[in-house]
Amino acid sequence: MTAITPADPGYAALATRGNNKRFTANPEAFHVATSTADVVAAVTEALRSGKRIAVRSGGHGYEDFSGAPGTQLVVDLGEMTAVAFDVERNAFMVEAGARLDDVYRTLYEGWGVAVPAGNSATVGLGGHVQGGGYGSLNRRHGLVVDHLHALEVVVADAATGEARAVVATRDADDPHHDLWWAHTGGGGGSFGIVTRYWFRSPDATGTDPEQLLPRPSAEMLTSTVLFPRATLDKPAFRTLVGAYGRWHERNSAPDSPCVHLFASLVLLGRQRPRPEEGQDMGAVLVTHVEADRPDAAQLLQDFLDEVTGDAALSPVVLPTETVPWLVSKKALSDAQDAEIGRQKVKSANLLGAFTDDQADALYDFLDDADAVHDSSLVALDSFGGRTAAVAPDATAAAQRDAVLKVLFMSTWQDAALDEAALAWMRRCYGAVFAKTGGVPAPVPGGNADGCFINFADVDTADPAQNTSGVPWHDLYFKDNYRRLQAVKGVYDPAEVFRHPLSVRPA
């Protein structure tokens, strides 16, 4: 293990490695781990010295959980990137610092398999899996945690000042089964430091690695539809958002033939500086369909006809393409990873389409020419499908009935704009969910089901921003929070691992 202090030349790069440039980590030392033993040593040092510790894998955290004031030691897992097949466990082993692009490439090129994880190339598996990550394969194959066989966690005993590594599995008779469960949607930074994951689908049999995880289609049929801002007025915007949501309401059951289709509707704010006339897009719709289905072309066309075919819309439909699966993943990641700078994000799980009032609120804020940030977007990603086939308490990821995942994001570069940019995002989000206390709180007959912990937002714990009466932890974890608290009480009652949205002991 290498300890990097402020006197070392590599410290500055580590301090600013996080994706959200609003935050830097400035601990007494970064412990750059290359093995589980390194992590055990780092946590033991923190326990014996009484220093506050945090962990970082890919650095894509949207809140300041790794570098919060008072953090004295940061364990950086960025060098733990191995991906391999573990014959002994008959499962694929992935270290927590591995980035999704490397994971996909290694698994697919080596064995033709994949895990249904996220679309960003540079997200580290460490926190992504723990939050119940999703991506373009989730409608067909469920969440990444639905294929999690085991994980290795370094836990802390504050009473003895010792740390140890524990392997927890999904086997019901495993004495550490609850620790496995807590990491299937309970979020990162609550129970310990995950160093390794093992993946094998629960229904897989035999020892052939090529049969132990989902096998994506060799090729994907892809479509891109552009909606210029000049023709996307408020009625047209409402039409587009409503049609997209209603299609997902009807076509997201686990047995729907449409689970082979993944789409992302990205609603864009006005660009700054202003682009040339005709180049400012109000929305972009990207769709991927597994090309090995005999009805793939018809499935895509039916979807586009329903979502974009209204006479009120004037879409620019680009030619469809058939591309290799890895190429399709790269296209999704290139779009998602383009936003770089100081950021604020919020999220929602939707059970159905945005209402007209909500669509109108989105339009008003995204069309705001006086907003100070450089860019803003609201992305509505396909969800549901096989994700809904798993009981909400089978894993810690509770929002299994959602049909859309929604990401709100604004990005800017100048620190002087922080206050104004954050205020804009808070007003936008609050307006969209005005009828449920400024957050996507679940209510009878409503269309929302809380938030997504991987898009962490500390505002949900602020009574001034969340007036719903639903506490932040129920927005993220619903009824599973009580069991998460029990696991916390067993493995980290002293809260060695904590941040503003970490699980608290009961």
Short mmCIF file of C-alpha atoms in Angstrom, two decimals:
data_model
loop_
_atom_site.label_atom_id
_atom_site.label_comp_id
_atom_site.label_asym_id
_atom_site.label_seq_id
_atom_site.Cartn_x
_atom_site.Cartn_y
_atom_site.Cartn_z
CA MET A 1 0.00 0.00 0.00
CA THR A 2 1.22 3.48 -0.87
CA ALA A 3 0.43 6.40 1.44
CA ILE A 4 0.38 9.73 -0.42
CA THR A 5 0.62 12.86 1.75
CA PRO A 6 0.44 16.55 0.78
CA ALA A 7 4.24 16.57 0.49
CA ASP A 8 4.16 14.00 -2.31
CA PRO A 9 3.96 15.10 -5.96
CA GLY A 10 1.02 12.78 -6.68
CA TYR A 11 -1.21 14.26 -3.97
CA ALA A 12 -2.74 17.04 -6.08
CA ALA A 13 -3.84 14.60 -8.78
CA LEU A 14 -5.49 12.36 -6.20
CA ALA A 15 -7.18 15.33 -4.51
CA THR A 16 -8.92 16.35 -7.74
CA ARG A 17 -9.56 12.89 -9.23
CA GLY A 18 -13.27 12.98 -8.47
CA ASN A 19 -15.67 13.50 -11.35
CA ASN A 20 -17.59 16.37 -9.74
CA LYS A 21 -15.22 19.32 -9.72
CA ARG A 22 -17.22 21.06 -6.98
CA PHE A 23 -15.37 18.86 -4.53
CA THR A 24 -11.76 18.05 -3.76
CA ALA A 25 -10.48 15.58 -1.19
CA ASN A 26 -7.75 16.94 1.10
CA PRO A 27 -7.07 14.27 3.73
CA GLU A 28 -3.90 13.80 5.73
CA ALA A 29 -3.13 10.91 3.39
CA PHE A 30 -4.48 8.88 0.51
CA HIS A 31 -3.93 5.16 0.93
CA VAL A 32 -3.66 3.83 -2.62
CA ALA A 33 -4.56 0.17 -2.23
CA THR A 34 -3.59 -2.65 -4.56
CA SER A 35 -4.94 -5.56 -2.49
CA THR A 36 -7.44 -6.45 0.19
CA ALA A 37 -4.56 -6.68 2.69
CA ASP A 38 -3.76 -3.03 1.94
CA VAL A 39 -7.33 -2.03 2.75
CA VAL A 40 -7.31 -4.04 5.99
CA ALA A 41 -4.10 -2.27 7.01
CA ALA A 42 -5.52 1.18 6.18
CA VAL A 43 -8.74 0.64 8.12
CA THR A 44 -6.83 -0.78 11.08
CA GLU A 45 -4.58 2.31 11.08
CA ALA A 46 -7.65 4.55 11.11
CA LEU A 47 -9.21 2.62 13.98
CA ARG A 48 -6.09 2.70 16.13
CA SER A 49 -5.40 6.38 15.50
CA GLY A 50 -9.03 7.46 15.79
CA LYS A 51 -8.98 9.09 12.37
CA ARG A 52 -12.02 9.43 10.15
CA ILE A 53 -11.81 7.31 7.01
CA ALA A 54 -13.55 7.37 3.63
CA VAL A 55 -13.32 5.32 0.44
CA ARG A 56 -13.27 6.09 -3.28
CA SER A 57 -13.28 3.78 -6.29
CA GLY A 58 -14.12 5.39 -9.65
CA GLY A 59 -14.58 8.90 -8.26
CA HIS A 60 -18.05 9.47 -9.73
CA GLY A 61 -19.73 10.42 -6.47
CA TYR A 62 -22.09 13.37 -6.95
CA GLU A 63 -21.86 14.51 -3.33
CA ASP A 64 -18.82 15.12 -1.12
CA PHE A 65 -18.78 11.73 0.56
CA SER A 66 -15.08 10.93 -0.02
CA GLY A 67 -13.60 14.33 0.80
CA ALA A 68 -15.99 15.81 3.33
CA PRO A 69 -14.48 18.14 5.96
CA GLY A 70 -13.02 16.10 8.79
CA THR A 71 -12.01 13.16 6.61
CA GLN A 72 -8.41 12.34 7.51
CA LEU A 73 -7.70 9.17 5.49
CA VAL A 74 -9.05 8.22 2.07
CA VAL A 75 -8.66 4.69 0.78
CA ASP A 76 -8.39 4.94 -2.99
CA LEU A 77 -9.24 1.73 -4.87
CA GLY A 78 -8.47 3.13 -8.30
CA GLU A 79 -5.55 0.71 -8.82
CA MET A 80 -7.61 -2.40 -7.97
CA THR A 81 -8.90 -3.11 -11.49
CA ALA A 82 -8.54 -6.87 -12.07
CA VAL A 83 -11.25 -8.79 -13.96
CA ALA A 84 -10.91 -12.58 -14.14
CA PHE A 85 -12.74 -15.88 -13.92
CA ASP A 86 -12.39 -17.49 -10.50
CA VAL A 87 -12.48 -21.25 -10.99
CA GLU A 88 -12.74 -21.95 -7.26
CA ARG A 89 -15.89 -19.85 -6.84
CA ASN A 90 -17.13 -20.64 -10.37
CA ALA A 91 -17.82 -16.94 -10.85
CA PHE A 92 -16.31 -13.84 -12.41
CA MET A 93 -14.18 -11.82 -9.99
CA VAL A 94 -14.02 -8.04 -10.45
CA GLU A 95 -12.07 -5.73 -8.17
CA ALA A 96 -13.88 -2.67 -6.88
CA GLY A 97 -11.76 -0.11 -8.72
CA ALA A 98 -12.42 -1.58 -12.17
CA ARG A 99 -14.15 0.83 -14.55
CA LEU A 100 -17.22 -0.31 -16.44
CA ASP A 101 -15.61 0.01 -19.88
CA ASP A 102 -12.81 -2.38 -18.87
CA VAL A 103 -15.28 -4.75 -17.22
CA TYR A 104 -17.50 -4.94 -20.31
CA ARG A 105 -14.58 -5.36 -22.70
CA THR A 106 -12.86 -8.06 -20.68
CA LEU A 107 -16.00 -10.11 -20.04
CA TYR A 108 -17.36 -9.80 -23.57
CA GLU A 109 -14.16 -10.32 -25.52
CA GLY A 110 -13.06 -13.14 -23.23
CA TRP A 111 -16.28 -15.08 -22.74
CA GLY A 112 -19.10 -13.31 -24.63
CA VAL A 113 -20.89 -12.36 -21.40
CA ALA A 114 -21.75 -9.16 -19.54
CA VAL A 115 -23.19 -7.78 -16.33
CA PRO A 116 -26.23 -5.47 -16.69
CA ALA A 117 -24.50 -2.45 -15.18
CA GLY A 118 -24.36 1.24 -16.10
CA ASN A 119 -23.68 3.11 -19.32
CA SER A 120 -20.78 5.31 -18.23
CA ALA A 121 -17.36 3.99 -19.26
CA THR A 122 -15.45 5.45 -16.31
CA VAL A 123 -17.71 4.63 -13.36
CA GLY A 124 -15.99 2.31 -10.90
CA LEU A 125 -17.77 -0.85 -9.87
CA GLY A 126 -17.16 -0.16 -6.17
CA GLY A 127 -20.06 2.15 -5.41
CA HIS A 128 -22.06 1.46 -8.57
CA VAL A 129 -22.90 -2.12 -7.61
CA GLN A 130 -23.69 -1.26 -4.00
CA GLY A 131 -26.38 1.19 -5.10
CA GLY A 132 -28.06 -1.37 -7.39
CA GLY A 133 -26.66 -0.10 -10.69
CA TYR A 134 -28.66 -0.21 -13.91
CA GLY A 135 -28.02 0.38 -17.62
CA SER A 136 -29.00 -0.58 -21.14
CA LEU A 137 -29.32 -4.32 -20.34
CA ASN A 138 -31.47 -3.98 -17.23
CA ARG A 139 -34.84 -4.42 -18.96
CA ARG A 140 -33.68 -7.75 -20.37
CA HIS A 141 -31.53 -9.01 -17.49
CA GLY A 142 -32.39 -7.06 -14.32
CA LEU A 143 -30.01 -5.05 -12.15
CA VAL A 144 -26.31 -5.77 -11.77
CA VAL A 145 -26.98 -6.91 -8.18
CA ASP A 146 -29.35 -9.58 -9.48
CA HIS A 147 -26.21 -11.36 -10.71
CA LEU A 148 -24.04 -10.70 -7.65
CA HIS A 149 -22.93 -14.01 -6.18
CA ALA A 150 -20.52 -12.76 -3.49
CA LEU A 151 -18.40 -9.88 -2.35
CA GLU A 152 -15.44 -9.26 -0.09
CA VAL A 153 -15.84 -6.48 2.46
CA VAL A 154 -13.32 -5.04 4.89
CA VAL A 155 -15.26 -4.36 8.09
CA ALA A 156 -14.14 -2.59 11.24
CA ASP A 157 -14.31 -3.52 14.90
CA ALA A 158 -13.99 -0.19 16.67
CA ALA A 159 -13.87 -1.86 20.09
CA THR A 160 -10.72 -3.87 19.31
CA GLY A 161 -9.16 -1.52 16.80
CA GLU A 162 -8.95 -4.26 14.21
CA ALA A 163 -10.23 -4.61 10.67
CA ARG A 164 -10.87 -7.86 8.83
CA ALA A 165 -12.00 -9.05 5.43
CA VAL A 166 -15.30 -10.92 5.18
CA VAL A 167 -16.69 -12.75 2.16
CA ALA A 168 -20.50 -12.57 2.04
CA THR A 169 -22.61 -14.53 -0.46
CA ARG A 170 -26.19 -14.73 -1.63
CA ASP A 171 -26.50 -18.25 -0.17
CA ALA A 172 -29.28 -18.03 2.38
CA ASP A 173 -27.37 -20.14 4.91
CA ASP A 174 -24.24 -17.99 4.72
CA PRO A 175 -23.68 -16.41 8.17
CA HIS A 176 -22.84 -13.16 6.36
CA HIS A 177 -25.79 -13.30 3.98
CA ASP A 178 -27.30 -10.10 5.43
CA LEU A 179 -24.07 -8.26 4.65
CA TRP A 180 -24.34 -9.43 1.03
CA TRP A 181 -27.96 -8.25 0.96
CA ALA A 182 -27.09 -4.81 2.32
CA HIS A 183 -24.70 -4.27 -0.59
CA THR A 184 -27.38 -4.97 -3.22
CA GLY A 185 -28.86 -1.47 -3.10
CA GLY A 186 -27.95 -0.03 0.30
CA GLY A 187 -25.42 2.37 -1.21
CA GLY A 188 -21.69 2.70 -0.70
CA GLY A 189 -19.83 3.85 2.38
CA SER A 190 -22.16 2.45 5.04
CA PHE A 191 -20.92 -0.98 6.13
CA GLY A 192 -17.29 -1.34 5.15
CA ILE A 193 -15.03 -1.19 2.10
CA VAL A 194 -15.79 -3.61 -0.72
CA THR A 195 -12.62 -4.85 -2.41
CA ARG A 196 -13.89 -7.60 -4.73
CA TYR A 197 -17.12 -8.81 -6.33
CA TRP A 198 -18.00 -12.21 -7.79
CA PHE A 199 -20.73 -12.41 -10.42
CA ARG A 200 -22.77 -15.43 -11.49
CA SER A 201 -26.43 -15.43 -12.50
CA PRO A 202 -28.65 -17.12 -9.90
CA ASP A 203 -30.13 -19.55 -12.47
CA ALA A 204 -26.75 -20.45 -14.05
CA THR A 205 -25.63 -24.07 -13.94
CA GLY A 206 -22.46 -25.91 -14.82
CA THR A 207 -18.89 -24.64 -14.93
CA ASP A 208 -18.66 -23.18 -18.44
CA PRO A 209 -17.89 -19.45 -17.91
CA GLU A 210 -19.70 -18.58 -21.14
CA GLN A 211 -22.98 -19.78 -19.59
CA LEU A 212 -22.74 -18.13 -16.17
CA LEU A 213 -23.74 -14.54 -17.01
CA PRO A 214 -26.07 -12.88 -19.55
CA ARG A 215 -24.97 -13.00 -23.19
CA PRO A 216 -25.79 -9.73 -24.98
CA SER A 217 -26.87 -9.70 -28.59
CA ALA A 218 -23.84 -9.60 -30.89
CA GLU A 219 -25.28 -6.54 -32.60
CA MET A 220 -27.61 -3.70 -31.66
CA LEU A 221 -30.02 -1.79 -33.88
CA THR A 222 -29.60 1.84 -32.85
CA SER A 223 -31.59 4.98 -33.55
CA THR A 224 -31.08 8.67 -32.82
CA VAL A 225 -33.86 11.26 -33.14
CA LEU A 226 -33.20 14.98 -32.71
CA PHE A 227 -35.73 17.62 -31.66
CA PRO A 228 -34.52 21.15 -32.52
CA ARG A 229 -35.44 23.70 -29.88
CA ALA A 230 -36.92 26.01 -32.51
CA THR A 231 -39.76 23.54 -33.18
CA LEU A 232 -40.09 22.06 -29.69
CA ASP A 233 -42.45 24.54 -28.07
CA LYS A 234 -44.25 23.83 -24.80
CA PRO A 235 -47.20 21.87 -26.30
CA ALA A 236 -44.84 19.76 -28.42
CA PHE A 237 -42.57 19.18 -25.41
CA ARG A 238 -45.57 18.03 -23.39
CA THR A 239 -46.59 15.69 -26.22
CA LEU A 240 -43.13 14.12 -26.49
CA VAL A 241 -42.62 13.61 -22.76
CA GLY A 242 -46.12 12.22 -22.31
CA ALA A 243 -45.92 9.77 -25.21
CA TYR A 244 -42.54 8.48 -24.07
CA GLY A 245 -43.75 7.89 -20.53
CA ARG A 246 -47.01 6.23 -21.57
CA TRP A 247 -45.16 3.79 -23.85
CA HIS A 248 -43.10 2.71 -20.86
CA GLU A 249 -46.19 2.39 -18.69
CA ARG A 250 -47.57 -0.23 -21.07
CA ASN A 251 -44.38 -2.02 -22.14
CA SER A 252 -42.29 -2.60 -19.02
CA ALA A 253 -43.66 -5.85 -17.58
CA PRO A 254 -41.09 -8.64 -17.07
CA ASP A 255 -42.65 -10.74 -19.87
CA SER A 256 -43.11 -7.90 -22.37
CA PRO A 257 -41.47 -8.46 -25.79
CA CYS A 258 -40.34 -4.85 -25.51
CA VAL A 259 -37.76 -5.64 -22.79
CA HIS A 260 -35.29 -5.97 -25.68
CA LEU A 261 -35.57 -2.21 -26.22
CA PHE A 262 -33.73 0.40 -24.15
CA ALA A 263 -34.23 4.12 -24.72
CA SER A 264 -33.02 7.35 -23.23
CA LEU A 265 -34.89 10.60 -23.79
CA VAL A 266 -32.56 13.47 -22.90
CA LEU A 267 -34.31 16.82 -22.44
CA LEU A 268 -31.78 19.59 -22.88
CA GLY A 269 -31.56 23.07 -21.42
CA ARG A 270 -30.52 26.05 -23.50
CA GLN A 271 -26.84 25.89 -24.38
CA ARG A 272 -24.32 28.56 -23.38
CA PRO A 273 -22.80 30.17 -25.32
CA ARG A 274 -25.68 30.19 -27.77
CA PRO A 275 -25.09 27.81 -30.72
CA GLU A 276 -25.71 28.71 -34.33
CA GLU A 277 -29.34 28.88 -35.46
CA GLY A 278 -30.74 25.39 -35.89
CA GLN A 279 -27.99 23.71 -33.86
CA ASP A 280 -29.65 24.12 -30.44
CA MET A 281 -31.38 20.85 -29.58
CA GLY A 282 -34.33 20.73 -27.22
CA ALA A 283 -34.21 16.94 -26.85
CA VAL A 284 -32.46 13.83 -28.13
CA LEU A 285 -33.96 10.34 -28.16
CA VAL A 286 -31.53 7.40 -28.35
CA THR A 287 -32.87 3.85 -28.72
CA HIS A 288 -31.08 0.49 -28.74
CA VAL A 289 -32.77 -2.79 -29.70
CA GLU A 290 -31.16 -6.22 -29.70
CA ALA A 291 -30.64 -6.93 -33.39
CA ASP A 292 -30.83 -10.73 -33.14
CA ARG A 293 -34.57 -10.53 -32.60
CA PRO A 294 -36.37 -11.24 -35.89
CA ASP A 295 -38.78 -8.38 -35.17
CA ALA A 296 -36.12 -5.90 -34.04
CA ALA A 297 -36.72 -3.43 -36.86
CA GLN A 298 -40.49 -3.52 -36.37
CA LEU A 299 -40.17 -3.15 -32.60
CA LEU A 300 -38.01 -0.07 -33.08
CA GLN A 301 -40.30 1.43 -35.71
CA ASP A 302 -43.43 0.91 -33.64
CA PHE A 303 -41.73 2.61 -30.70
CA LEU A 304 -40.61 5.58 -32.77
CA ASP A 305 -44.01 5.92 -34.43
CA GLU A 306 -45.73 6.10 -31.06
CA VAL A 307 -43.26 8.41 -29.34
CA THR A 308 -42.29 10.76 -32.16
CA GLY A 309 -45.09 10.44 -34.70
CA ASP A 310 -47.44 13.12 -33.41
CA ALA A 311 -48.09 15.91 -35.90
CA ALA A 312 -47.09 18.46 -33.26
CA LEU A 313 -43.50 17.23 -33.38
CA SER A 314 -40.91 17.98 -36.05
CA PRO A 315 -38.20 15.39 -35.34
CA VAL A 316 -35.01 14.90 -37.29
CA VAL A 317 -34.73 11.12 -37.59
CA LEU A 318 -31.19 9.98 -38.32
CA PRO A 319 -30.61 6.71 -40.22
CA THR A 320 -30.70 3.60 -38.06
CA GLU A 321 -27.49 1.66 -37.68
CA THR A 322 -26.61 -1.91 -36.78
CA VAL A 323 -23.44 -1.94 -34.69
CA PRO A 324 -21.53 -4.45 -32.52
CA TRP A 325 -22.65 -4.54 -28.90
CA LEU A 326 -19.42 -3.05 -27.52
CA VAL A 327 -19.70 -0.20 -30.03
CA SER A 328 -23.24 0.49 -28.87
CA LYS A 329 -22.05 0.65 -25.27
CA LYS A 330 -19.31 3.09 -26.23
CA ALA A 331 -21.86 5.34 -27.93
CA LEU A 332 -23.95 5.44 -24.76
CA SER A 333 -20.92 6.16 -22.60
CA ASP A 334 -19.64 8.91 -24.91
CA ALA A 335 -22.95 10.73 -24.50
CA GLN A 336 -23.20 10.19 -20.75
CA ASP A 337 -19.58 11.07 -19.95
CA ALA A 338 -19.55 14.30 -21.96
CA GLU A 339 -20.63 16.49 -19.03
CA ILE A 340 -17.51 17.52 -17.08
CA GLY A 341 -17.19 20.23 -14.45
CA ARG A 342 -18.95 21.38 -11.31
CA GLN A 343 -22.21 19.49 -11.02
CA LYS A 344 -25.43 18.99 -9.14
CA VAL A 345 -27.67 16.01 -9.75
CA LYS A 346 -31.03 14.80 -8.53
CA SER A 347 -33.07 11.73 -9.41
CA ALA A 348 -36.48 10.11 -9.49
CA ASN A 349 -38.01 6.69 -10.00
CA LEU A 350 -41.18 7.00 -12.06
CA LEU A 351 -44.06 4.54 -12.04
CA GLY A 352 -45.59 6.25 -15.06
CA ALA A 353 -45.37 9.27 -17.32
CA PHE A 354 -44.76 12.78 -16.10
CA THR A 355 -48.04 14.67 -15.85
CA ASP A 356 -48.69 17.64 -18.13
CA ASP A 357 -48.02 20.00 -15.22
CA GLN A 358 -44.68 18.34 -14.58
CA ALA A 359 -43.72 18.44 -18.25
CA ASP A 360 -44.61 22.13 -18.35
CA ALA A 361 -42.42 22.81 -15.33
CA LEU A 362 -39.53 20.98 -16.98
CA TYR A 363 -40.00 23.00 -20.14
CA ASP A 364 -40.02 26.32 -18.30
CA PHE A 365 -36.78 25.62 -16.48
CA LEU A 366 -34.92 24.03 -19.40
CA ASP A 367 -35.96 26.94 -21.62
CA ASP A 368 -34.72 29.49 -19.09
CA ALA A 369 -32.37 31.82 -20.97
CA ASP A 370 -31.19 33.43 -17.71
CA ALA A 371 -29.89 30.25 -16.02
CA VAL A 372 -26.22 30.63 -15.07
CA HIS A 373 -24.92 27.09 -15.55
CA ASP A 374 -23.28 26.00 -18.82
CA SER A 375 -25.55 23.04 -19.49
CA SER A 376 -28.54 21.26 -18.03
CA LEU A 377 -30.42 18.10 -18.84
CA VAL A 378 -33.11 15.74 -17.62
CA ALA A 379 -32.60 12.17 -18.83
CA LEU A 380 -35.45 9.65 -18.77
CA ASP A 381 -33.99 6.13 -19.07
CA SER A 382 -35.94 2.94 -19.73
CA PHE A 383 -36.36 0.79 -16.64
CA GLY A 384 -38.59 -2.09 -15.62
CA GLY A 385 -38.68 -5.36 -17.55
CA ARG A 386 -36.83 -8.16 -15.76
CA THR A 387 -35.95 -5.70 -12.99
CA ALA A 388 -39.57 -5.96 -11.87
CA ALA A 389 -39.42 -9.78 -11.70
CA VAL A 390 -37.46 -9.61 -8.43
CA ALA A 391 -39.25 -8.95 -5.13
CA PRO A 392 -38.52 -5.51 -3.61
CA ASP A 393 -37.07 -7.10 -0.46
CA ALA A 394 -35.02 -9.81 -2.21
CA THR A 395 -32.29 -7.21 -2.58
CA ALA A 396 -31.87 -3.83 -0.93
CA ALA A 397 -32.88 -2.15 -4.23
CA ALA A 398 -36.53 -1.54 -3.39
CA GLN A 399 -37.93 0.40 -6.36
CA ARG A 400 -38.59 -2.60 -8.59
CA ASP A 401 -41.87 -1.33 -10.07
CA ALA A 402 -40.45 1.83 -11.62
CA VAL A 403 -40.62 2.05 -15.41
CA LEU A 404 -38.30 5.06 -15.81
CA LYS A 405 -35.17 6.29 -14.05
CA VAL A 406 -34.77 10.06 -14.21
CA LEU A 407 -31.53 12.00 -13.82
CA PHE A 408 -31.56 15.78 -13.35
CA MET A 409 -28.13 17.34 -13.98
CA SER A 410 -26.66 20.81 -14.30
CA THR A 411 -22.99 21.53 -15.03
CA TRP A 412 -20.92 24.69 -14.80
CA GLN A 413 -17.23 25.57 -14.55
CA ASP A 414 -16.93 28.73 -12.45
CA ALA A 415 -16.98 28.27 -8.66
CA ALA A 416 -18.44 31.75 -8.31
CA LEU A 417 -21.65 30.41 -9.88
CA ASP A 418 -22.14 27.61 -7.34
CA GLU A 419 -24.86 29.28 -5.30
CA ALA A 420 -26.91 30.42 -8.28
CA ALA A 421 -26.55 27.13 -10.15
CA LEU A 422 -27.55 25.07 -7.11
CA ALA A 423 -30.54 27.33 -6.51
CA TRP A 424 -31.71 26.85 -10.12
CA MET A 425 -31.57 23.06 -9.80
CA ARG A 426 -33.42 23.11 -6.51
CA ARG A 427 -36.18 25.32 -7.92
CA CYS A 428 -36.53 23.12 -11.01
CA TYR A 429 -36.76 19.87 -9.05
CA GLY A 430 -39.08 21.44 -6.49
CA ALA A 431 -41.41 22.67 -9.24
CA VAL A 432 -41.59 19.28 -10.95
CA PHE A 433 -42.51 17.58 -7.67
CA ALA A 434 -44.43 20.49 -6.14
CA LYS A 435 -47.44 18.32 -5.33
CA THR A 436 -45.37 15.81 -3.31
CA GLY A 437 -43.31 18.12 -1.13
CA GLY A 438 -40.58 19.04 -3.57
CA VAL A 439 -39.31 15.46 -3.93
CA PRO A 440 -40.57 12.34 -5.78
CA ALA A 441 -42.32 11.00 -2.72
CA PRO A 442 -44.63 8.01 -3.26
CA VAL A 443 -48.30 8.85 -2.72
CA PRO A 444 -51.44 6.86 -3.56
CA GLY A 445 -52.17 7.22 -7.26
CA GLY A 446 -48.93 9.12 -7.84
CA ASN A 447 -46.30 8.57 -10.51
CA ALA A 448 -43.15 8.70 -8.34
CA ASP A 449 -41.36 6.17 -6.16
CA GLY A 450 -38.49 7.96 -4.50
CA CYS A 451 -34.88 8.48 -5.52
CA PHE A 452 -31.80 6.52 -6.66
CA ILE A 453 -28.96 6.35 -4.14
CA ASN A 454 -26.25 6.25 -6.84
CA PHE A 455 -27.40 9.75 -7.79
CA ALA A 456 -27.04 10.90 -4.19
CA ASP A 457 -28.54 14.26 -3.27
CA VAL A 458 -28.08 15.67 0.24
CA ASP A 459 -31.01 18.03 -0.32
CA THR A 460 -33.36 15.10 0.31
CA ALA A 461 -32.29 15.27 3.98
CA ASP A 462 -32.87 19.04 4.18
CA PRO A 463 -36.31 19.93 5.60
CA ALA A 464 -36.29 23.13 3.57
CA GLN A 465 -36.00 21.15 0.33
CA ASN A 466 -37.96 18.04 1.31
CA THR A 467 -41.31 19.04 2.80
CA SER A 468 -43.03 15.76 1.92
CA GLY A 469 -42.94 14.24 5.39
CA VAL A 470 -41.10 11.24 3.89
CA PRO A 471 -37.61 10.98 5.40
CA TRP A 472 -34.63 10.85 3.02
CA HIS A 473 -33.87 7.21 3.81
CA ASP A 474 -37.37 6.10 2.82
CA LEU A 475 -37.04 7.96 -0.48
CA TYR A 476 -33.95 5.87 -1.27
CA PHE A 477 -34.60 2.56 0.51
CA LYS A 478 -38.33 2.41 1.34
CA ASP A 479 -39.19 -0.37 3.80
CA ASN A 480 -35.76 -1.99 3.35
CA TYR A 481 -34.18 0.71 5.50
CA ARG A 482 -35.07 -1.06 8.75
CA ARG A 483 -33.21 -4.19 7.70
CA LEU A 484 -30.28 -2.07 6.51
CA GLN A 485 -30.15 -0.49 9.95
CA ALA A 486 -30.02 -3.93 11.54
CA VAL A 487 -27.07 -4.91 9.33
CA LYS A 488 -25.35 -1.64 10.22
CA GLY A 489 -25.82 -2.46 13.89
CA VAL A 490 -24.04 -5.79 13.45
CA TYR A 491 -21.12 -4.76 11.24
CA ASP A 492 -20.53 -1.06 12.00
CA PRO A 493 -22.40 0.07 15.13
CA ALA A 494 -19.74 2.72 15.85
CA GLU A 495 -20.29 4.29 12.41
CA VAL A 496 -16.68 4.09 11.34
CA PHE A 497 -18.03 4.31 7.79
CA ARG A 498 -20.40 7.24 7.43
CA HIS A 499 -21.45 10.18 5.28
CA PRO A 500 -24.58 12.39 5.13
CA LEU A 501 -26.70 9.70 3.41
CA SER A 502 -25.20 6.57 4.94
CA VAL A 503 -27.33 4.05 6.78
CA ARG A 504 -27.58 4.82 10.51
CA PRO A 505 -27.75 2.16 13.24
CA ALA A 506 -31.26 1.67 14.59
#
